[in-house]
XYZ file of C-alpha atoms in Angstrom:
563
model
C 24.742 26.051 24.707
C 25.320 26.889 21.481
C 22.959 27.329 18.814
C 24.596 24.791 16.571
C 24.465 22.318 19.589
C 20.806 22.769 19.882
C 20.198 22.665 16.472
C 22.373 19.108 16.437
C 20.266 18.123 19.299
C 17.157 18.659 18.050
C 17.812 16.904 14.370
C 19.098 13.988 16.548
C 16.085 13.830 18.562
C 13.893 14.280 15.496
C 15.670 11.326 13.642
C 15.311 9.266 16.639
C 11.709 9.748 16.826
C 11.580 9.242 13.314
C 13.254 5.744 13.325
C 10.287 3.927 14.761
C 7.934 5.200 12.269
C 9.884 4.568 9.335
C 10.671 0.792 10.307
C 6.896 0.328 10.029
C 6.558 1.778 7.149
C 9.162 -0.322 5.490
C 7.685 -3.846 7.278
C 4.713 -2.737 5.717
C 6.084 -2.067 2.508
C 7.734 -5.561 2.452
C 4.014 -7.164 3.536
C 3.167 -6.007 0.286
C 2.990 -7.896 -2.785
C 5.339 -7.081 -5.495
C 2.447 -6.952 -8.499
C 0.250 -3.955 -8.992
C -2.488 -5.848 -6.998
C -0.651 -5.650 -3.959
C 0.208 -1.707 -4.702
C -3.576 -0.046 -5.010
C -2.481 3.339 -5.534
C 0.095 2.678 -8.006
C -2.170 0.424 -9.770
C -4.681 3.528 -10.443
C -1.703 5.288 -11.912
C -0.625 3.175 -14.467
C -4.193 2.693 -15.456
C -4.732 6.266 -16.068
C -1.311 6.111 -18.439
C -2.779 2.910 -20.477
C -4.267 4.768 -23.408
C -6.479 2.903 -25.815
C -6.037 1.336 -29.062
C -7.556 -1.084 -31.633
C -6.063 -3.178 -34.009
C -6.913 -2.908 -37.892
C -8.935 -5.741 -39.093
C -5.095 -6.881 -40.609
C -3.388 -6.643 -37.429
C -5.902 -8.377 -35.586
C -4.552 -11.623 -36.856
C -0.986 -10.735 -36.920
C -0.399 -9.186 -33.296
C 2.465 -11.964 -32.718
C 3.911 -11.861 -36.398
C 2.938 -15.184 -37.381
C 3.758 -16.598 -41.114
C 1.446 -15.585 -43.536
C -0.282 -18.893 -43.839
C -1.124 -19.135 -40.416
C -2.651 -15.549 -40.697
C -4.764 -16.957 -43.179
C -5.801 -19.626 -41.286
C -6.789 -17.519 -38.442
C -8.554 -15.088 -40.951
C -10.460 -18.161 -42.092
C -11.454 -19.749 -39.053
C -12.414 -16.296 -37.097
C -15.047 -15.701 -40.651
C -16.338 -19.629 -40.155
C -17.005 -18.808 -36.266
C -18.484 -15.289 -37.359
C -21.032 -17.179 -39.751
C -21.787 -19.858 -37.268
C -22.686 -17.256 -34.438
C -24.733 -15.155 -36.764
C -26.553 -17.950 -37.513
C -27.020 -20.026 -34.617
C -27.667 -17.094 -32.522
C -29.804 -14.507 -34.403
C -32.214 -13.654 -32.030
C -30.344 -13.782 -28.991
C -27.999 -11.182 -30.372
C -30.663 -9.321 -31.871
C -32.380 -8.849 -28.246
C -28.962 -8.273 -26.948
C -28.290 -5.253 -29.208
C -31.467 -3.585 -28.719
C -31.222 -3.108 -24.833
C -27.523 -2.530 -25.252
C -27.576 1.192 -25.447
C -29.536 1.718 -22.379
C -28.390 -0.878 -20.042
C -25.069 0.114 -18.662
C -24.538 -3.049 -16.595
C -24.354 -4.677 -20.218
C -21.795 -2.456 -21.373
C -19.229 -2.773 -18.562
C -19.428 -6.780 -18.575
C -18.817 -6.602 -22.102
C -15.279 -4.830 -21.549
C -14.160 -8.169 -19.713
C -14.219 -10.890 -23.041
C -11.167 -9.694 -24.499
C -8.079 -7.531 -24.235
C -9.235 -3.818 -25.441
C -6.910 -3.786 -28.401
C -8.803 -6.728 -30.403
C -12.004 -5.965 -28.743
C -13.787 -3.645 -31.746
C -13.427 -6.290 -34.138
C -14.731 -8.764 -31.924
C -17.604 -6.955 -30.954
C -18.422 -6.703 -34.285
C -18.069 -10.218 -35.428
C -18.645 -12.653 -32.589
C -21.479 -11.367 -30.318
C -23.247 -13.961 -28.533
C -26.120 -12.349 -27.025
C -26.633 -12.025 -23.303
C -30.222 -13.466 -22.663
C -31.498 -16.778 -21.877
C -35.019 -18.446 -22.206
C -34.986 -21.209 -19.847
C -32.977 -23.621 -17.798
C -33.252 -27.440 -16.810
C -30.782 -29.571 -14.658
C -27.087 -28.783 -15.726
C -28.345 -26.463 -19.404
C -29.437 -23.111 -20.180
C -31.399 -22.475 -23.482
C -31.122 -19.103 -25.198
C -33.472 -17.381 -27.458
C -32.889 -19.239 -30.425
C -33.263 -22.886 -28.509
C -29.674 -23.651 -28.593
C -28.868 -25.315 -25.386
C -25.484 -25.019 -23.426
C -24.076 -26.623 -20.409
C -23.995 -24.289 -17.733
C -20.482 -23.378 -16.679
C -21.161 -20.054 -15.544
C -22.911 -21.279 -12.368
C -25.202 -18.201 -11.487
C -21.509 -16.325 -10.691
C -21.726 -19.033 -7.614
C -25.170 -19.204 -6.851
C -26.191 -22.630 -8.283
C -24.444 -24.743 -6.237
C -27.073 -27.493 -6.211
C -28.730 -27.085 -9.881
C -31.212 -24.912 -11.431
C -34.160 -27.280 -10.601
C -32.880 -27.234 -6.961
C -33.387 -23.520 -6.571
C -36.507 -23.396 -8.689
C -38.087 -25.812 -5.881
C -36.640 -23.662 -2.985
C -38.585 -20.307 -4.671
C -41.868 -22.249 -5.055
C -41.855 -23.820 -1.880
C -40.175 -20.620 -0.112
C -43.258 -18.557 -2.160
C -46.083 -21.000 -0.520
C -44.529 -20.663 2.523
C -44.913 -16.841 2.964
C -48.240 -16.010 0.494
C -50.428 -15.167 3.429
C -48.219 -12.355 4.668
C -47.019 -11.491 1.107
C -44.255 -8.622 0.362
C -44.961 -6.872 3.849
C -41.873 -5.498 5.040
C -41.395 -4.877 8.775
C -42.731 -7.579 10.924
C -40.997 -10.691 10.611
C -42.483 -13.803 9.199
C -42.183 -16.891 11.454
C -39.575 -19.074 9.006
C -37.264 -16.025 10.148
C -36.839 -18.106 13.486
C -35.667 -21.684 12.275
C -33.625 -19.755 9.769
C -31.538 -17.957 12.663
C -31.616 -20.980 14.786
C -29.654 -23.291 11.961
C -27.323 -20.367 10.738
C -26.102 -20.171 14.547
C -25.757 -24.092 14.155
C -23.672 -23.555 10.989
C -21.686 -20.822 11.748
C -20.847 -21.614 15.259
C -21.284 -18.256 15.994
C -24.009 -16.379 18.530
C -26.010 -13.769 16.424
C -27.235 -13.310 12.838
C -28.134 -10.348 10.589
C -29.743 -10.034 7.065
C -29.139 -7.924 4.150
C -29.953 -7.754 0.834
C -26.536 -8.472 -0.874
C -23.177 -9.796 0.239
C -21.453 -6.434 -0.434
C -24.003 -4.977 2.272
C -23.108 -8.212 4.771
C -19.417 -7.053 4.359
C -19.666 -3.499 4.771
C -21.896 -4.175 7.932
C -19.011 -6.652 9.464
C -16.212 -4.085 8.840
C -18.199 -1.075 10.932
C -18.555 -3.466 13.509
C -15.640 -4.270 13.416
C -14.184 -0.706 13.758
C -17.124 0.264 16.565
C -16.094 -2.054 18.792
C -12.479 -2.173 18.244
C -11.896 1.651 17.853
C -9.448 1.229 15.128
C -9.902 2.367 11.886
C -7.777 0.461 9.756
C -9.022 -3.047 7.833
C -6.960 -5.337 5.816
C -7.991 -7.154 2.677
C -5.363 -9.647 0.977
C -3.900 -9.054 -2.330
C -6.180 -9.979 -5.257
C -9.084 -10.719 -3.113
C -12.816 -9.453 -3.733
C -15.064 -8.476 -1.036
C -17.820 -6.802 -2.943
C -17.650 -3.319 -4.888
C -17.771 -0.632 -2.103
C -14.936 1.462 -1.334
C -12.905 0.537 1.540
C -12.368 -3.228 0.102
C -11.433 -2.228 -3.605
C -8.834 0.468 -2.808
C -7.437 0.252 -6.213
C -8.875 0.179 -9.810
C -12.234 0.931 -10.032
C -13.037 3.042 -7.225
C -12.599 6.779 -8.098
C -12.199 7.791 -4.314
C -8.105 6.737 -2.656
C -8.388 5.019 -0.035
C -6.414 5.419 3.102
C -7.571 3.337 5.914
C -7.213 0.404 3.786
C -4.131 -2.015 3.823
C -3.733 -4.229 1.036
C -1.121 -7.212 2.114
C 0.229 -10.390 0.561
C -1.733 -13.613 1.158
C 0.409 -16.583 2.863
C 2.925 -14.063 3.738
C 4.662 -14.312 7.000
C 5.557 -10.723 6.630
C 1.873 -9.901 6.671
C 1.784 -11.842 10.046
C 4.446 -9.432 11.218
C 2.637 -6.244 10.539
C -0.279 -7.480 12.191
C 1.850 -8.562 14.947
C 2.984 -4.958 15.483
C 0.487 -2.441 14.701
C -2.067 -1.181 17.186
C -4.617 0.548 14.456
C -5.662 -2.901 12.526
C -9.693 -3.099 13.315
C -9.984 -6.379 10.879
C -8.916 -8.416 8.516
C -10.821 -9.847 5.539
C -10.442 -13.358 4.254
C -11.684 -14.444 1.016
C -11.561 -19.064 0.902
C -11.479 -18.524 -3.277
C -7.561 -16.764 -3.004
C -6.643 -20.161 -1.887
C -6.615 -20.941 -5.816
C -4.732 -18.302 -6.471
C -3.186 -16.252 -3.577
C -2.023 -12.552 -4.348
C -3.599 -12.719 -8.066
C -6.782 -10.891 -9.163
C -10.125 -12.596 -10.158
C -9.042 -14.277 -13.243
C -10.696 -12.441 -16.778
C -10.077 -13.158 -20.396
C -9.534 -9.365 -20.780
C -6.525 -9.699 -19.231
C -5.380 -12.788 -20.995
C -2.586 -11.106 -22.966
C -0.194 -13.460 -22.255
C 0.026 -17.208 -20.778
C 1.747 -15.888 -17.458
C -1.260 -16.483 -15.183
C -1.118 -19.300 -12.439
C -3.356 -21.043 -10.305
C -3.041 -24.027 -7.778
C -4.822 -24.909 -4.539
C -3.152 -26.713 -1.636
C -5.718 -27.008 1.292
C -2.770 -28.276 3.642
C -0.698 -24.883 3.228
C -3.730 -22.689 2.923
C -5.185 -24.537 5.899
C -1.608 -23.505 7.951
C -2.116 -20.080 6.900
C -5.302 -19.531 8.041
C -4.821 -20.806 11.215
C -1.594 -18.736 12.068
C -3.611 -15.774 11.033
C -6.347 -16.533 13.484
C -3.626 -16.933 16.200
C -2.150 -13.432 15.380
C -5.615 -11.871 14.942
C -6.639 -13.096 18.606
C -3.483 -12.141 20.233
C -3.693 -8.967 18.725
C -7.748 -8.303 19.089
C -7.926 -7.830 15.296
C -11.771 -9.282 14.312
C -11.012 -11.991 11.589
C -13.649 -11.974 9.030
C -14.269 -14.805 6.691
C -16.033 -13.581 3.670
C -17.911 -16.537 2.182
C -20.161 -14.683 -0.089
C -18.777 -16.722 -3.342
C -17.724 -19.725 -1.833
C -20.868 -20.405 0.365
C -21.573 -23.906 1.036
C -19.316 -25.198 -1.654
C -16.570 -26.398 0.040
C -18.445 -28.440 2.947
C -21.841 -28.204 4.531
C -20.325 -25.950 7.029
C -18.361 -23.986 4.856
C -14.998 -22.698 4.856
C -14.891 -22.733 8.805
C -15.665 -26.443 8.601
C -13.818 -27.284 5.811
C -10.210 -25.265 6.757
C -11.512 -26.484 10.491
C -11.281 -22.676 11.599
C -13.343 -20.840 13.860
C -13.477 -16.961 12.645
C -15.424 -13.687 14.455
C -17.939 -13.103 11.902
C -18.474 -14.797 8.623
C -20.379 -13.518 5.744
C -22.884 -15.480 3.240
C -24.861 -14.793 0.372
C -25.781 -16.152 -3.048
C -26.821 -19.524 -2.384
C -27.732 -19.452 0.512
C -31.474 -17.133 -0.858
C -32.491 -20.109 -2.231
C -32.121 -18.349 -5.499
C -33.254 -14.768 -4.148
C -30.538 -12.150 -3.484
C -29.309 -11.764 0.143
C -26.769 -11.145 2.484
C -26.275 -12.820 6.005
C -23.765 -11.500 8.689
C -23.270 -14.168 11.412
C -20.736 -12.886 14.557
C -19.839 -13.234 17.774
C -22.503 -11.657 20.440
C -19.528 -8.639 21.733
C -19.084 -7.917 18.285
C -22.754 -7.796 16.399
C -24.558 -5.261 18.984
C -24.620 -1.914 17.670
C -25.141 0.035 20.660
C -23.383 0.423 24.506
C -25.661 0.287 26.944
C -23.337 2.750 29.184
C -23.882 5.427 26.007
C -27.392 5.286 24.440
C -26.535 7.688 22.045
C -23.353 6.165 20.780
C -25.437 3.417 17.765
C -23.562 1.680 14.847
C -26.493 2.234 12.476
C -27.204 -0.281 9.977
C -30.817 -1.446 8.456
C -32.115 -2.246 5.298
C -35.781 -1.691 3.962
C -35.477 -5.214 2.606
C -33.566 -7.154 4.944
C -35.674 -10.099 6.004
C -37.839 -10.013 3.031
C -41.011 -12.449 3.608
C -40.225 -14.309 0.239
C -36.381 -14.180 0.611
C -36.761 -15.958 3.734
C -39.138 -18.137 2.749
C -36.716 -19.298 -0.401
C -33.499 -19.840 2.516
C -36.104 -21.892 4.789
C -36.515 -24.047 1.845
C -32.953 -23.984 1.084
C -31.424 -24.918 4.468
C -34.230 -27.341 5.008
C -32.912 -28.829 2.311
C -28.919 -28.529 3.133
C -30.055 -30.984 6.306
C -31.507 -33.665 3.713
C -29.973 -36.786 3.129
C -29.797 -36.399 -0.397
C -27.888 -33.063 -0.015
C -25.875 -34.891 2.379
C -24.795 -37.740 -0.046
C -23.348 -34.953 -2.434
C -21.004 -33.633 -0.365
C -19.408 -37.373 0.518
C -16.013 -37.196 -1.207
C -16.419 -34.002 -2.984
C -12.886 -33.214 -3.183
C -12.136 -36.513 -4.339
C -14.891 -36.308 -7.394
C -13.963 -33.261 -8.539
C -10.036 -33.582 -8.201
C -10.616 -36.618 -10.236
C -12.552 -34.842 -12.751
C -9.858 -32.273 -13.518
C -7.371 -34.574 -13.571
C -9.602 -36.740 -16.208
C -10.006 -33.473 -18.450
C -6.062 -32.494 -17.823
C -4.999 -36.048 -19.082
C -7.100 -35.874 -22.114
C -5.882 -32.098 -22.853
C -2.588 -33.790 -22.473
C -3.272 -36.909 -24.736
C -4.118 -34.398 -27.541
C -1.051 -32.274 -27.351
C -3.225 -29.044 -26.542
C -1.498 -26.466 -24.479
C -4.479 -25.677 -22.328
C -4.838 -27.250 -18.614
C -7.316 -26.732 -15.381
C -6.973 -26.175 -12.066
C -9.689 -26.449 -9.613
C -10.524 -25.594 -6.001
C -13.631 -28.324 -5.508
C -16.248 -27.006 -7.937
C -14.612 -23.913 -9.124
C -12.193 -24.419 -12.028
C -10.015 -22.152 -13.894
C -8.064 -22.546 -17.075
C -4.431 -22.088 -17.836
C -2.191 -21.995 -20.938
C 1.300 -24.354 -21.152
C 3.155 -22.153 -24.151
C 3.067 -18.345 -24.881
C 0.483 -16.631 -26.319
C -1.316 -13.781 -27.537
C -4.652 -15.447 -28.343
C -6.111 -17.551 -25.650
C -8.704 -15.907 -25.000
C -10.062 -16.772 -28.304
C -11.005 -19.980 -26.760
C -14.251 -18.605 -25.033
C -15.603 -18.266 -28.499
C -14.741 -21.976 -29.646
C -16.336 -23.611 -26.432
C -19.507 -21.092 -27.276
C -19.495 -22.984 -30.459
C -19.212 -26.147 -28.944
C -22.402 -25.373 -26.266
C -20.574 -24.542 -23.210
C -22.122 -21.239 -21.808
C -19.458 -19.240 -19.976
C -19.660 -16.239 -17.556
C -18.490 -12.860 -18.530
C -15.094 -13.406 -17.259
C -14.977 -15.718 -20.575
C -12.525 -18.886 -20.028
C -11.257 -17.375 -16.363
C -13.502 -18.792 -14.589
C -15.803 -22.153 -14.561
C -18.488 -22.973 -11.654
C -19.997 -26.379 -11.878
C -22.966 -27.295 -9.868
C -23.222 -30.628 -7.940
C -26.079 -31.438 -9.983
C -23.166 -32.263 -12.901
C -23.415 -36.668 -12.929
C -20.407 -38.599 -14.782
C -22.155 -38.545 -17.870
C -22.637 -34.673 -17.998
C -19.602 -33.973 -16.967
C -18.279 -36.619 -19.750
C -20.367 -34.338 -22.365
C -18.473 -31.179 -20.966
C -15.409 -32.752 -21.445
C -15.357 -33.847 -25.066
C -16.850 -30.715 -25.758
C -13.649 -28.429 -24.260
C -11.529 -31.115 -25.946
C -12.835 -30.461 -29.167
C -13.100 -26.745 -29.048
C -9.216 -26.459 -27.988
C -8.641 -28.795 -31.101
C -10.840 -26.460 -33.375
C -8.794 -23.213 -31.942
C -5.488 -24.680 -32.782
C -6.658 -26.055 -35.993
C -7.303 -22.582 -37.077
C -3.617 -21.266 -36.255
C -4.227 -18.941 -33.033
C -1.931 -20.980 -31.210
C 0.923 -21.078 -33.712
C 2.568 -17.610 -33.548
C 6.362 -16.891 -32.696
C 6.367 -16.028 -29.554
C 9.510 -17.008 -27.756
C 7.864 -16.118 -24.129
C 5.434 -14.303 -21.965
C 8.090 -11.521 -21.347
C 8.301 -11.117 -24.549
C 4.662 -10.539 -24.971
C 4.630 -8.164 -22.658
C 7.162 -6.060 -23.635
C 5.698 -6.135 -27.220
C 2.571 -4.322 -25.803
C 4.857 -1.857 -23.515
C 6.223 -0.924 -27.236
C 2.684 -0.386 -28.497
C 1.543 1.549 -25.504
C 4.523 3.954 -25.379
C 4.053 4.529 -29.191
C 0.280 5.182 -29.163
C 1.151 7.905 -26.317
C 4.172 9.370 -28.305
C 1.846 9.448 -31.276
C -0.691 11.214 -29.558
C 1.979 13.547 -27.619
C 3.042 14.157 -31.075
C -0.445 15.148 -32.413
C -0.961 17.789 -29.586
C 2.754 19.355 -30.076
C 1.842 19.863 -34.344
C 4.336 16.915 -35.142
C 3.257 13.946 -37.276
C 2.509 10.823 -35.435
C 4.217 7.581 -36.826
C 1.704 5.290 -38.931
C 0.169 2.655 -37.047
C -0.936 -1.026 -37.946
């Protein structure tokens, strides 16, 4: 055989062998969402390309080229807010500033308040403070004595109201006080906790951890250990804690090669799972039913009005059951991460709400009765951390504070109350109650001709905007002025407790509408912006101009003047 024939044969054979691999890569690529949240590596590259720049005080009010009369109204409104905040929150702001330089957590969360171009001016004039002195019912009081309706919900912990958890903490501490903070031996309260968690989850075994992040870490580790596979699948936009394997994009300094980020509610994702042999587990956060394939909302990213959210229970239920079937057929561990949602949807959690049985479920936050906790429930064959036939082959996981007596005591008190008739009554018509409240607020907003709406998944709400604007993020400060306390993501998310009765909710709705009316009166929604796409193009031009200007500086060229 000639050398030419040998070469052609080898080339043809290589091409044939490469075809399945190429087809697999194409299928995987098609299962990723088109946005940057579906492409972790690309998102990291783009993040590195965006330079920091700040608007001057004049440009701050004119980034959408408004009429000068509108810009003047904004300046006057901003000045009034600044004076109000300075007078009303003096002590709270002073305490916050005294600790800011030494508390990196506070510095980080402050970044999420507004888009970075506006942050310098906002920090100088609209600081509200990060301290609170007291809480009661559905309100929280700051160091200056200002009382706010709590819409932060302790980031998911506060499901039943702060008084409920205060009682859990007091009762739990009393239950275990004879043992105290002794670690190692288990307090007998653990026995009851395990029994009830097994009943709630419908799964065989339980392990305790000190945070939801740790519980998810253990679930993934055990899935890999028992399947012998290395890949994990997370769904686009979902949050499962801050550790590397479940946060492969922006925010993680180390590239993650064994994590696949696929589109939520996608037939293409199901096809990938049905054909690959290296997937150990799929992680599902039920909160994603509210905004599939979009990252967690934060006002820092609110540069336009393009964000959308909606919850379709029937559609998400169908998706979860299809996912369950594929995972069962392929031996993939289905992990339901209920750390954030906990028992907000139903007493039995998301499994009961969607009629689903996962292979593993993680809990946290509210289950601790007010104290930090992470819990993993799973099938017996998946929870075992060793092999009987290979005694040295183990899947190690321990924690010094796991099953801490005081945490277990508060958890026991929480689980007792979860079984009570009073709490059962709170779950009656839960969706109908909160859906009706969302509709009521939307009716008030529409009746006042305000470009704001809300979307909800039970007690978890997000705020949306109906006309293009670069200043929607200003609403959080008007809400604060009306006595509504928000979380560190601003108006991106509101979390109600079930302690809100009709009167308390009506007070929130009235204040919400008043805040939006004040914002409109100050001209923030009156810029001449044709579309959200036009806003994004304008920002891209700004970014390009800054990068070109800095490149010119490095090359010794004169940079163009910037507003």
